[in-house]
Short mmCIF file of C-alpha atoms in Angstrom, two decimals:
data_model
loop_
_atom_site.label_atom_id
_atom_site.label_comp_id
_atom_site.label_asym_id
_atom_site.label_seq_id
_atom_site.Cartn_x
_atom_site.Cartn_y
_atom_site.Cartn_z
CA MET A 237 81.28 117.32 137.45
CA SER A 238 80.04 113.89 136.79
CA ALA A 239 79.66 111.72 133.76
CA VAL A 240 76.28 111.88 133.42
CA ASP A 241 76.21 115.86 133.19
CA TRP A 242 79.06 116.06 130.50
CA GLN A 243 76.84 113.93 128.40
CA THR A 244 73.65 116.50 128.67
CA ARG A 245 76.11 118.83 128.59
CA TYR A 246 76.81 117.55 124.75
CA GLU A 247 73.75 116.64 123.78
CA ARG A 248 73.13 120.67 124.63
CA PHE A 249 75.89 121.48 122.77
CA LEU A 250 74.57 119.57 119.49
CA PRO A 251 72.36 121.99 117.85
CA ARG A 252 75.22 125.07 118.81
CA PHE A 253 77.02 122.37 116.50
CA GLU A 254 74.82 122.46 113.93
CA ARG A 255 75.11 126.41 113.81
CA TYR A 256 78.95 126.21 113.58
CA ILE A 257 79.20 124.21 111.03
CA ALA A 258 76.79 127.00 108.76
CA ALA A 259 78.68 129.73 109.50
CA SER A 260 81.98 127.80 108.92
CA ARG A 261 83.92 129.87 106.67
CA LEU A 262 87.48 128.44 105.31
CA VAL A 263 90.65 127.56 106.74
CA LEU A 264 94.09 127.55 105.37
CA CYS A 265 96.07 124.36 106.16
CA GLY A 266 99.98 123.82 105.69
CA PHE A 267 102.64 122.12 105.51
CA SER A 268 102.61 118.76 106.45
CA ALA A 269 101.03 116.41 103.48
CA CYS A 270 102.03 113.68 103.16
CA ILE A 271 101.39 109.53 102.96
CA ASP A 272 101.12 107.22 105.80
CA SER A 273 102.47 103.54 105.60
CA ARG A 274 99.98 102.21 108.19
CA PHE A 275 101.83 99.12 110.31
CA SER A 276 100.13 97.26 112.40
CA LEU A 277 102.20 96.67 115.34
CA ALA A 278 100.46 93.51 116.57
CA ALA A 279 101.50 91.74 113.49
CA LEU A 280 104.98 92.85 113.44
CA ALA A 281 105.08 91.24 117.64
CA ASP A 282 104.29 88.04 115.83
CA HIS A 283 107.98 88.06 114.58
CA VAL A 284 109.70 88.84 117.43
CA GLY A 285 112.60 86.90 118.45
CA ARG A 286 112.77 85.76 114.60
CA MET A 287 113.17 89.04 112.94
CA PRO A 288 115.67 89.43 110.19
CA SER A 289 118.21 91.30 111.88
CA ALA A 290 119.30 93.13 115.34
CA ALA A 291 118.48 95.88 114.75
CA ALA A 292 114.53 94.76 113.49
CA GLU A 293 114.74 93.54 116.87
CA ASP A 294 115.92 96.39 118.78
CA PHE A 295 112.82 98.65 116.91
CA VAL A 296 109.73 96.52 117.25
CA GLY A 297 111.03 95.96 120.88
CA ARG A 298 110.81 99.98 121.23
CA LEU A 299 107.94 100.23 120.12
CA LEU A 300 106.48 97.69 121.80
CA ASP A 301 107.64 98.75 125.41
CA ARG A 302 106.25 102.33 124.57
CA ALA A 303 102.79 100.84 123.74
CA ALA A 304 102.81 98.80 126.88
CA ALA A 305 104.05 102.18 128.37
CA GLY A 306 101.18 103.63 127.14
CA ILE A 307 103.42 105.74 125.13
CA GLY A 308 102.25 107.74 121.47
CA GLY A 309 104.42 109.96 120.18
CA GLU A 310 106.77 110.53 117.47
CA PHE A 311 110.51 110.07 117.09
CA ARG A 312 113.12 110.18 114.36
CA GLU A 313 114.79 106.84 113.44
CA GLU A 314 118.41 106.42 111.39
CA TRP A 315 117.53 103.33 110.00
CA PRO A 316 117.15 104.04 106.35
CA GLU A 317 116.42 100.29 105.35
CA GLY A 318 113.80 99.63 108.34
CA PRO A 319 110.59 100.65 106.11
CA ALA A 320 111.54 97.83 103.28
CA LEU A 321 112.41 95.19 105.98
CA LEU A 322 109.18 95.81 107.97
CA ALA A 323 106.80 95.85 105.44
CA ARG A 324 108.09 92.51 103.70
CA LEU A 325 107.22 91.10 107.25
CA ALA A 326 103.51 92.81 108.14
CA PRO A 327 102.71 94.56 104.67
CA PRO A 328 101.09 98.06 105.22
CA LEU A 329 97.86 99.91 104.47
CA THR A 330 98.38 103.65 102.85
CA ALA A 331 96.47 106.49 103.48
CA PHE A 332 96.94 110.48 103.47
CA GLY A 333 97.76 111.94 106.06
CA GLY A 334 99.63 115.15 107.53
CA THR A 335 97.79 117.34 110.55
CA GLY A 336 96.59 119.85 107.51
CA SER A 337 95.29 117.07 105.52
CA HIS A 338 93.46 115.87 108.22
CA ILE A 339 91.92 118.60 109.69
CA ALA A 340 90.50 119.77 105.70
CA TRP A 341 88.97 116.23 105.59
CA ALA A 342 87.17 116.27 108.79
CA LEU A 343 85.96 120.14 107.70
CA GLY A 344 85.38 118.22 104.71
CA THR A 345 83.05 116.00 105.84
CA LEU A 346 80.87 118.87 107.15
CA GLY A 347 80.83 120.24 104.18
CA GLY A 348 83.52 122.62 105.08
CA SER A 349 86.76 123.21 103.11
CA GLY A 350 90.51 123.25 103.72
CA LEU A 351 92.45 125.03 101.51
CA VAL A 352 95.70 122.23 101.63
CA ALA A 353 99.63 123.05 100.78
CA LEU A 354 100.63 120.19 98.42
CA ALA A 355 103.65 120.20 96.05
CA ASP A 356 102.90 116.27 95.72
CA ARG A 357 100.61 115.78 92.86
CA SER A 358 101.42 112.02 91.51
CA ALA A 359 98.36 110.15 90.39
CA PHE A 360 99.46 107.81 93.68
CA THR A 361 99.63 110.30 96.07
CA LEU A 362 96.16 112.46 94.77
CA GLY A 363 94.44 108.67 94.85
CA HIS A 364 94.74 108.99 98.38
CA VAL A 365 93.18 112.40 98.58
CA ASP A 366 89.12 112.55 100.09
CA GLY A 367 87.44 114.56 97.53
CA SER A 368 86.35 117.13 99.78
CA ILE A 369 90.04 118.69 100.55
CA LEU A 370 90.62 121.83 98.31
CA VAL A 371 93.76 122.10 96.80
CA ALA A 372 96.08 125.52 94.94
CA GLU A 373 95.91 125.30 90.80
CA GLY A 374 97.18 128.60 89.35
CA ASP A 375 94.70 131.29 91.32
CA ARG A 376 91.94 129.13 92.24
CA ALA A 377 90.93 126.36 94.81
CA VAL A 378 90.02 123.30 93.01
CA ARG A 379 88.81 119.76 94.54
CA ALA A 380 91.83 117.31 94.52
CA ALA A 381 90.12 115.26 91.89
CA GLU A 382 90.49 118.29 89.35
CA ALA A 383 94.24 119.15 90.08
CA THR A 384 97.14 118.85 87.15
CA ARG A 385 98.75 115.63 87.58
CA ARG A 386 102.62 116.59 88.66
CA GLY A 387 105.21 115.60 90.65
CA GLU A 388 107.13 111.90 92.19
CA PRO A 389 105.69 110.65 95.35
CA ARG A 390 107.64 111.67 98.43
CA LEU A 391 108.80 108.80 101.12
CA PRO A 392 105.76 108.38 103.09
CA ILE A 393 105.53 108.38 107.05
CA HIS A 394 105.23 105.35 109.10
CA VAL A 395 102.67 104.57 111.79
CA PHE A 396 102.25 101.79 114.01
CA GLU A 397 99.02 101.28 115.28
CA TYR A 398 97.95 99.20 118.23
CA ASP A 399 94.75 98.78 120.32
CA ALA A 400 94.24 98.87 123.75
CA GLY A 401 94.56 95.35 125.99
CA MET A 402 95.52 93.38 123.24
CA PRO A 403 99.09 91.17 124.00
CA MET A 404 101.69 91.69 121.84
CA ALA A 405 104.69 89.42 122.41
CA GLY A 406 103.92 89.61 126.52
CA ARG A 407 103.18 93.14 126.86
CA VAL A 408 99.91 94.49 126.90
CA PRO A 409 98.98 98.44 125.90
CA PRO A 410 96.67 99.70 128.47
CA ARG A 411 95.35 102.65 126.07
CA ALA A 412 94.78 102.61 122.19
CA SER A 413 97.10 104.70 120.03
CA ARG A 414 99.69 105.03 117.69
CA THR A 415 103.58 106.03 117.26
CA ILE A 416 104.47 107.83 114.53
CA VAL A 417 107.82 106.81 112.86
CA ARG A 418 110.54 109.44 111.01
CA PHE A 419 113.17 107.49 109.02
CA ASP A 420 114.32 110.74 107.63
CA ASP A 421 113.37 115.00 107.58
CA PRO A 422 110.72 114.97 105.21
CA GLY A 423 110.67 119.06 105.25
CA LEU A 424 107.73 121.20 104.86
CA GLU A 425 105.34 121.62 101.67
CA HIS A 426 106.41 124.07 99.04
CA ASP A 427 103.84 124.54 96.65
CA ALA A 428 103.92 127.99 95.58
CA ASP A 429 100.33 127.53 94.12
CA PHE A 430 99.16 127.26 97.84
CA ASP A 431 101.24 130.16 99.32
CA ARG A 432 100.27 132.73 96.99
CA LEU A 433 96.30 131.50 96.51
CA SER A 434 96.07 131.64 100.75
CA VAL A 435 97.36 134.89 100.56
CA ALA A 436 94.93 135.94 98.31
CA LEU A 437 91.73 133.96 99.70
CA ALA A 438 92.58 135.45 103.41
CA PRO A 439 89.60 137.81 103.90
CA GLU A 440 87.55 134.80 103.49
CA ALA A 441 89.22 132.54 105.77
CA GLY A 442 88.17 132.17 109.18
CA ALA A 443 91.66 130.18 110.38
CA ALA A 444 94.73 128.96 109.52
CA VAL A 445 97.13 126.22 110.66
CA VAL A 446 100.52 125.56 110.37
CA SER A 447 102.45 122.43 111.06
CA GLY A 448 104.92 119.88 110.18
CA PHE A 449 108.29 121.50 111.44
CA ASN A 450 109.33 118.52 113.38
CA GLY A 451 110.52 117.06 109.94
CA VAL A 452 112.72 119.84 109.44
CA ALA A 453 116.18 119.40 109.75
CA LEU A 454 117.67 121.33 112.60
CA GLU A 455 120.09 123.30 109.74
CA ASP A 456 116.87 124.36 108.00
CA MET A 457 114.59 125.64 110.60
CA ALA A 458 115.76 128.85 110.21
CA ARG A 459 115.03 129.40 106.49
CA GLU A 460 111.67 127.66 107.34
CA THR A 461 110.90 129.50 110.21
CA ALA A 462 111.27 132.93 107.93
CA ARG A 463 109.41 131.63 104.79
CA ILE A 464 106.37 130.61 106.66
CA GLY A 465 106.37 133.71 109.43
CA ALA A 466 106.07 135.84 106.44
CA LEU A 467 103.16 133.58 105.13
CA VAL A 468 101.70 133.82 108.63
CA ASP A 469 102.16 137.76 108.53
CA ALA A 470 100.34 138.56 105.74
CA TRP A 471 97.41 136.19 106.53
CA ARG A 472 97.26 138.10 109.41
CA ALA A 473 97.51 141.75 107.85
CA ARG A 474 94.73 139.99 105.70
CA GLY A 475 92.06 139.59 108.55
CA VAL A 476 93.13 135.73 109.10
CA ALA A 477 91.96 136.36 113.29
CA THR A 478 93.11 132.78 114.02
CA VAL A 479 96.45 131.00 113.31
CA HIS A 480 97.10 128.05 115.08
CA LEU A 481 100.65 126.11 115.54
CA GLU A 482 100.15 122.33 116.42
CA LEU A 483 103.43 121.09 117.66
CA ALA A 484 104.13 117.86 117.38
CA GLY A 485 106.97 115.67 118.94
CA TYR A 486 110.34 116.82 117.46
CA ALA A 487 113.60 114.66 117.20
CA THR A 488 115.44 117.37 119.65
CA THR A 489 114.85 120.41 121.90
CA ALA A 490 116.91 122.37 119.84
CA ALA A 491 115.11 121.71 117.07
CA ARG A 492 111.61 122.32 118.54
CA ASP A 493 112.84 125.33 121.03
CA ALA A 494 114.28 126.43 117.84
CA MET A 495 110.77 126.57 115.75
CA LEU A 496 108.90 128.19 118.91
CA SER A 497 111.29 131.25 119.67
CA ARG A 498 110.85 131.78 115.95
CA LEU A 499 107.21 131.11 114.74
CA GLY A 500 105.43 131.37 117.98
CA PRO A 501 105.18 134.96 118.51
CA ARG A 502 104.02 135.39 115.19
CA VAL A 503 101.02 132.83 115.16
CA THR A 504 97.96 133.58 117.88
CA SER A 505 97.45 129.87 118.85
CA LEU A 506 99.38 126.76 119.85
CA GLY A 507 98.32 123.26 120.40
CA MET A 508 99.78 120.25 121.67
CA SER A 509 99.36 116.41 123.27
CA LEU A 510 99.72 116.42 126.97
CA SER A 511 102.73 114.65 126.39
CA GLU A 512 103.99 117.20 124.30
CA LEU A 513 103.21 119.52 127.28
CA ASN A 514 105.00 118.06 130.21
CA ALA A 515 107.94 118.00 127.66
CA LEU A 516 108.09 121.73 127.42
CA ALA A 517 106.97 123.04 130.36
CA ASP A 518 107.63 121.88 133.61
CA PRO A 519 105.11 119.37 134.98
CA ALA A 520 105.91 120.23 138.38
CA ASP A 521 103.70 123.25 137.94
CA THR A 522 100.05 123.12 137.53
CA ILE A 523 98.41 122.59 133.79
CA GLU A 524 97.08 126.23 134.14
CA GLU A 525 100.57 127.57 135.09
CA ARG A 526 101.89 126.15 131.96
CA LEU A 527 99.06 126.72 129.37
CA ILE A 528 99.30 130.45 130.28
CA GLY A 529 103.29 130.94 131.09
CA LEU A 530 103.42 129.79 127.55
CA GLY A 531 101.25 132.11 126.41
CA GLU A 532 102.58 135.08 127.74
CA SER A 533 105.75 133.52 127.29
CA LEU A 534 104.99 133.74 123.40
CA GLY A 535 102.52 136.47 123.09
CA LEU A 536 100.06 134.12 122.14
CA ARG A 537 96.04 135.09 122.71
CA ARG A 538 95.67 131.18 122.94
CA VAL A 539 97.30 127.47 124.28
CA CYS A 540 95.48 124.40 124.36
CA VAL A 541 96.23 120.76 125.55
CA HIS A 542 94.45 117.76 124.83
CA ALA A 543 94.49 114.15 126.49
CA ASP A 544 92.33 111.17 125.32
CA GLU A 545 89.62 112.16 127.97
CA TRP A 546 89.79 115.47 128.54
CA MET A 547 91.07 119.11 126.70
CA ALA A 548 91.64 122.43 128.11
CA SER A 549 92.18 125.89 126.83
CA ALA A 550 94.25 129.23 128.15
CA THR A 551 92.71 131.96 126.43
CA LEU A 552 92.05 135.82 126.47
CA ASP A 553 88.99 136.29 124.66
CA ASP A 554 86.00 134.68 124.68
CA PRO A 555 85.86 131.61 126.91
CA ALA A 556 82.37 130.42 126.29
CA LEU A 557 83.18 130.16 122.81
CA GLU A 558 86.80 128.41 123.81
CA ARG A 559 84.87 126.09 125.50
CA ASP A 560 82.25 125.15 122.52
CA ALA A 561 85.58 125.14 120.63
CA LEU A 562 86.93 122.04 122.79
CA MET A 563 83.47 120.61 122.17
CA ALA A 564 83.47 120.54 118.87
CA GLY A 565 86.68 119.44 118.59
CA ALA A 566 86.13 116.16 120.62
CA LEU A 567 83.11 115.50 119.42
CA LEU A 568 84.41 115.30 115.88
CA ALA A 569 87.38 113.68 116.89
CA SER A 570 85.48 110.94 118.76
CA SER A 571 83.25 110.18 116.16
CA ARG A 572 86.26 109.77 113.98
CA ALA A 573 87.46 106.93 116.72
CA ALA A 574 84.42 105.61 116.10
CA ALA A 575 83.73 105.60 112.06
CA GLY A 576 87.67 105.22 111.37
CA VAL A 577 87.45 108.15 109.17
CA PRO A 578 86.08 111.40 109.74
CA VAL A 579 82.51 111.72 109.90
CA HIS A 580 79.83 114.19 110.89
CA PRO A 581 78.59 113.49 113.66
CA ARG A 582 74.79 113.59 115.39
CA ARG A 583 75.27 112.43 118.51
CA THR A 584 77.89 111.07 120.80
CA ALA A 585 79.62 107.97 120.04
CA GLU A 586 78.30 104.87 121.53
CA GLY A 587 79.53 103.78 123.99
CA ALA A 588 81.31 106.75 125.22
CA LEU A 589 82.45 107.26 128.34
CA PHE A 590 82.52 110.65 130.22
CA GLN A 591 85.48 111.45 133.00
CA ALA A 592 85.77 114.33 134.83
CA PRO A 593 88.75 116.87 133.94
CA PRO A 594 91.42 117.04 136.10
CA LEU A 595 90.86 121.07 136.69
CA PRO A 596 88.09 123.02 137.74
CA ASP A 597 85.34 123.70 134.50
CA ALA A 598 86.45 127.08 134.11
CA GLN A 599 88.81 129.83 136.16
CA ARG A 600 89.90 133.22 135.56
CA PHE A 601 93.86 134.20 136.13
CA GLY A 602 93.55 137.95 135.60
CA PRO A 603 93.70 138.77 131.67
CA TRP A 604 93.19 134.54 131.15
CA SER A 605 90.36 132.56 131.43
CA VAL A 606 91.22 128.61 131.46
CA VAL A 607 88.10 126.59 130.09
CA VAL A 608 88.11 123.16 130.24
CA ALA A 609 86.04 119.56 128.70
CA SER A 610 85.82 116.11 128.93
CA ALA A 611 85.90 114.30 126.37
CA PRO A 612 83.20 111.11 124.67
CA TYR A 613 86.29 108.81 125.16
CA LEU A 614 86.14 105.03 123.23
CA ARG A 615 88.34 102.44 125.13
CA ASN A 616 89.39 100.76 121.62
CA PRO A 617 88.50 102.84 118.85
CA ARG A 618 88.55 101.98 115.19
CA THR A 619 91.61 104.29 114.67
CA THR A 620 93.41 106.58 116.85
CA LEU A 621 95.67 107.99 113.90
CA GLY A 622 94.41 111.62 113.04
CA LEU A 623 91.78 112.16 116.20
CA GLY A 624 94.63 115.01 117.50
CA ASP A 625 94.07 116.61 114.61
CA THR A 626 90.99 116.04 114.00
CA PHE A 627 90.28 117.62 117.11
CA THR A 628 92.15 120.63 116.18
CA ALA A 629 89.32 120.98 113.23
CA GLY A 630 86.44 121.07 115.57
CA CYS A 631 88.22 123.72 117.50
CA LEU A 632 89.12 125.62 114.15
CA LEU A 633 85.82 125.07 112.74
CA ALA A 634 84.02 126.89 115.98
CA LEU A 635 86.88 129.84 116.87
CA GLY A 636 86.71 130.77 112.79
CA SER A 637 83.26 130.40 112.03
CA ARG A 638 81.11 133.62 111.26
CA GLU A 639 78.92 134.10 114.11
CA GLY A 640 81.06 132.30 117.17
CA ALA A 641 80.80 134.92 119.58
CA ALA A 642 76.72 134.96 118.88
CA ILE A 643 76.68 131.13 119.36
CA ALA A 644 78.44 130.82 122.22
CA ALA A 645 76.84 133.30 124.42
CA GLU A 646 73.93 130.50 124.51
CA GLU A 647 75.98 128.77 127.38
CA ARG A 648 76.82 130.87 129.73
CA ILE A 649 80.55 129.99 131.55
CA VAL A 650 80.65 130.25 135.53
CA TYR A 651 83.43 131.12 137.27
CA PRO A 652 83.54 129.31 140.86
CA GLY A 653 86.37 131.52 142.02
CA THR A 654 88.88 134.21 140.95
CA GLY A 655 92.72 133.35 141.10
CA ASN A 656 95.69 135.28 140.75
CA LYS A 657 97.56 136.03 137.81
CA ILE A 658 100.30 133.77 136.79
CA GLY A 659 103.19 135.27 135.56
CA SER A 660 105.23 134.34 132.00
CA ARG A 661 107.81 131.19 132.86
CA LEU A 662 110.50 129.46 131.03
CA ILE A 663 110.51 126.52 129.05
CA HIS A 664 112.94 124.25 129.49
CA GLY A 665 116.48 125.19 127.95
CA THR A 666 115.41 128.56 126.17
CA CYS A 667 113.48 131.74 127.13
CA LEU A 668 111.45 132.75 125.01
#
């Protein structure tokens, strides 16, 4: 499909997007709230060759090499003194972060609502929380500004951001992105009020999201997946149809596979970046094979992958609604990329480019449908932080809406041909 066609398709989609907003429902958002410490990688690159230690030279050099190779993602670093040393070289900015937090913020910007698991109610943390975000206070959902202050600030997550085409110590990144670095294992949020209230509010919720397991130490994974799995079971028993697991990057495949084997069969939806998909399933297989193989291996109803310029999903449910979910997510993420913060998009972002996705428009493989969408892509956004989470917010907005099927029916899915059913496949290193 041409770029002009995708621009036109988004223009036709905008009225439906507004209808999804009007029909939106509460989204339950756990379990990875944090404070992000945001560094300019370009500012750190100015110190290359005269860093205060060999460890600092090595660390920043590796970040620059990743940026030059077009790799963002996340990793775990054993360097306890690193954050303080780097902050002296290039003081960072702080912001409220975490997958659930970004999703709730994006939904709140639209007039929707997300209830966030948040144990740290210190004045420092709540001072970073957008006013639209809900937290649990006893048996009520309240705006974060109204929450009782308690607890101590947790250690931040460190984010190193950079722009496309900007030279940094001799390296030139081909794409704007960021690398997230965890200098410890922060674990998941333990918010007893959220746990109780989320179950009570589950009949009102359209969707839920769970994330943050990449910050859980391997020795704690069994306990934490059992705890969250019980909550997921309770949500689904009380009517939450879509429970989405956002994958993220793991320090070891053992930790990732342990989480997926225990929690994957209990959720209904799995989402990830293209790099995470490439690490999870055999890149020699087609994208369609990998998505459907994961869905069948884990017993999911939906598997989604998002790249810079496109996104795709395999679904057992309504493919027209799934296509709209992808477009809602892409529209919301692109508008955030342009503005630097979540905003309510009224049109596609100025200067956005549309590239043809690498998959056919829509395909059928037995009970599975695979749909794809081009994204309104900005080469040099104001931010890349939280864009994947904001994309997920748009997906859950559509999938969890009260009238999703009726709204989506306005745009018919056309299958150019019929594929063959793709069988279950093995995830690298583990059979799920």
